[in-house]
mmCIF file of C-alpha atoms in Angstrom:
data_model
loop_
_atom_site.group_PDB
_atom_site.id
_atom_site.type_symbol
_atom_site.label_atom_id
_atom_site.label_comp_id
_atom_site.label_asym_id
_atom_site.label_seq_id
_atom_site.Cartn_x
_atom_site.Cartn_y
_atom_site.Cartn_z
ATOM 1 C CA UNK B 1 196.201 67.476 -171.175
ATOM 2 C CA UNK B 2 199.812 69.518 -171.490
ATOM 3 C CA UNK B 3 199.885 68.995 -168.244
ATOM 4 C CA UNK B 4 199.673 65.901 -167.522
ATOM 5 C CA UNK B 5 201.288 65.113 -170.586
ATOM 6 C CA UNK B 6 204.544 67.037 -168.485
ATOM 7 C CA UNK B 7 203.839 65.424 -165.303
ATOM 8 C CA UNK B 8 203.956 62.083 -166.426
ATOM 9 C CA UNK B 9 207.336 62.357 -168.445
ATOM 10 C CA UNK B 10 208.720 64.182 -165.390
ATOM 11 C CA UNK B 11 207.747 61.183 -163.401
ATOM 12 C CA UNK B 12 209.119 58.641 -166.016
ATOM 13 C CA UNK B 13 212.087 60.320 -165.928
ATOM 14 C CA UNK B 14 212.190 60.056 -161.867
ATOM 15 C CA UNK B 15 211.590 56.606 -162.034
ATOM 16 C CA UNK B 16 214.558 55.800 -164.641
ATOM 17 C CA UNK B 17 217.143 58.174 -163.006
ATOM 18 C CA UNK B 18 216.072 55.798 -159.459
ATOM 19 C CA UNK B 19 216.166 52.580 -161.203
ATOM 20 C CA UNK B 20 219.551 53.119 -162.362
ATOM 21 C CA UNK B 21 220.294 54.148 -159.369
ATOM 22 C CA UNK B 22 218.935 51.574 -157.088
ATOM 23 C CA UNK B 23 220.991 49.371 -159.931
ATOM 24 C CA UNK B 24 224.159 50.984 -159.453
ATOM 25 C CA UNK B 25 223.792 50.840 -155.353
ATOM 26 C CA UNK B 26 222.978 47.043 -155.448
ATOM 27 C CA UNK B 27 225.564 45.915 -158.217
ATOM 28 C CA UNK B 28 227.974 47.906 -155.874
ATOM 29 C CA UNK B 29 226.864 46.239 -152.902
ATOM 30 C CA UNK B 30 227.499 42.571 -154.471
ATOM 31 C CA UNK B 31 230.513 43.694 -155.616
ATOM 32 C CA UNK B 32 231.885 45.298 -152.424
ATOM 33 C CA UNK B 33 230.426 42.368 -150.731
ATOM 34 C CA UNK B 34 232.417 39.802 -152.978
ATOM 35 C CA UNK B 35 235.858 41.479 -152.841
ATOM 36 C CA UNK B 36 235.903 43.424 -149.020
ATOM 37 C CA UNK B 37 234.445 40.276 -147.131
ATOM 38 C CA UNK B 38 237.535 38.036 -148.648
ATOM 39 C CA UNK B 39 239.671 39.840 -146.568
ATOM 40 C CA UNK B 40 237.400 42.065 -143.518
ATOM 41 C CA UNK B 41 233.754 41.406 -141.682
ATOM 42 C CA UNK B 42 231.638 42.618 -144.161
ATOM 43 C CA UNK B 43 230.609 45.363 -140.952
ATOM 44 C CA UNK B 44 233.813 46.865 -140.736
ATOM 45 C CA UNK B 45 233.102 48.253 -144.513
ATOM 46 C CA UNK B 46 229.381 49.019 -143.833
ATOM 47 C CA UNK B 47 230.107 50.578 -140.298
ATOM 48 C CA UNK B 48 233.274 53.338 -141.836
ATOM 49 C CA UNK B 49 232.468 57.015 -141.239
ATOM 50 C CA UNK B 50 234.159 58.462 -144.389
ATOM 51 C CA UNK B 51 233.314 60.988 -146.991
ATOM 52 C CA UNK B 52 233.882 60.802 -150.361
ATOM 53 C CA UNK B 53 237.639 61.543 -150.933
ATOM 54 C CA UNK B 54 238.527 59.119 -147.646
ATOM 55 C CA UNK B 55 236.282 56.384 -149.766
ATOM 56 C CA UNK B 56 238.254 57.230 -152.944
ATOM 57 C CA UNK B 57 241.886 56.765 -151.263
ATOM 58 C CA UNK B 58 240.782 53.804 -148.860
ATOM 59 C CA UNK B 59 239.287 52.133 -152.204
ATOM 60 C CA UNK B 60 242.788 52.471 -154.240
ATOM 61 C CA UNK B 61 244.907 51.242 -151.605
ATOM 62 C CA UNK B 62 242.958 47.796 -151.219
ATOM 63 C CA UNK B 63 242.762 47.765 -154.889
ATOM 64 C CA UNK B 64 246.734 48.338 -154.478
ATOM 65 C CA UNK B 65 246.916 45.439 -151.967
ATOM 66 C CA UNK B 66 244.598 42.886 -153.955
ATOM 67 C CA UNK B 67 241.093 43.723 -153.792
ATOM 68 C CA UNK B 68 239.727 42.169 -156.623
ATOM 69 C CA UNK B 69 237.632 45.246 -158.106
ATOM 70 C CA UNK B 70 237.581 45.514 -161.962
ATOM 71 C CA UNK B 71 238.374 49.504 -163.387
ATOM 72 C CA UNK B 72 234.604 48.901 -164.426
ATOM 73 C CA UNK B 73 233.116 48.405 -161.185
ATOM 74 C CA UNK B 74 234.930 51.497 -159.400
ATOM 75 C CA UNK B 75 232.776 54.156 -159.413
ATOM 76 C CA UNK B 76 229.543 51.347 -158.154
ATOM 77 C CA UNK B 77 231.595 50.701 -155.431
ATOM 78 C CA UNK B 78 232.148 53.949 -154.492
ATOM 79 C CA UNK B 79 228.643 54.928 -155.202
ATOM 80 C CA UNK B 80 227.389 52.113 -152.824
ATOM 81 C CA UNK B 81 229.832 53.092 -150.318
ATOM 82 C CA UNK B 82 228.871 56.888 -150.346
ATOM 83 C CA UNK B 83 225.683 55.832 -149.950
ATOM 84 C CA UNK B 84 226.410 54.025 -146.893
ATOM 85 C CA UNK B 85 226.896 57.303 -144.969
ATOM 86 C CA UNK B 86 223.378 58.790 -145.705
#
């Protein structure tokens, strides 16, 4: 009974940590989808080789030059884009 007891809380947990972050992937998505595709193809975003840091600076600058991304919504974005290159 311990056991399963432990196997079902691990799997609870499993299914939380994935539903937040299948949230934080698809609020991204809207978002980056919103503010890129006002000014690019929506492809050019989803088709960008870049790592992490190259998604950081590339992020700032269109913030910089108008991209309408709250301070909020940052790190979705760039959760959502990181995932994009997996």
């Amino acid at each position: 009974m311990k056991k399963f007891s432990s196997v079902l809380i691990i799997a609870v947990i499993i299914m939380v940590f994935s539903a937040v972050l299948t949230f934080a992937q698809s609020s991204g998505k809207a978002i980056v989808d919103d503010a890129c595709s006002k000014c690019h193809n929506i492809k050019k975003v989803s088709i960008a080789s870049k790592n992490a840091a190259e998604w950081e600076i590339t992020l700032d600058v269109m913030i910089k030059k108008g991209a309408k991304i709250k301070p909020e919504e940052r790190d979705p974005v760039l959760k959502y884009l990181n995932a994009l290159n997996k």
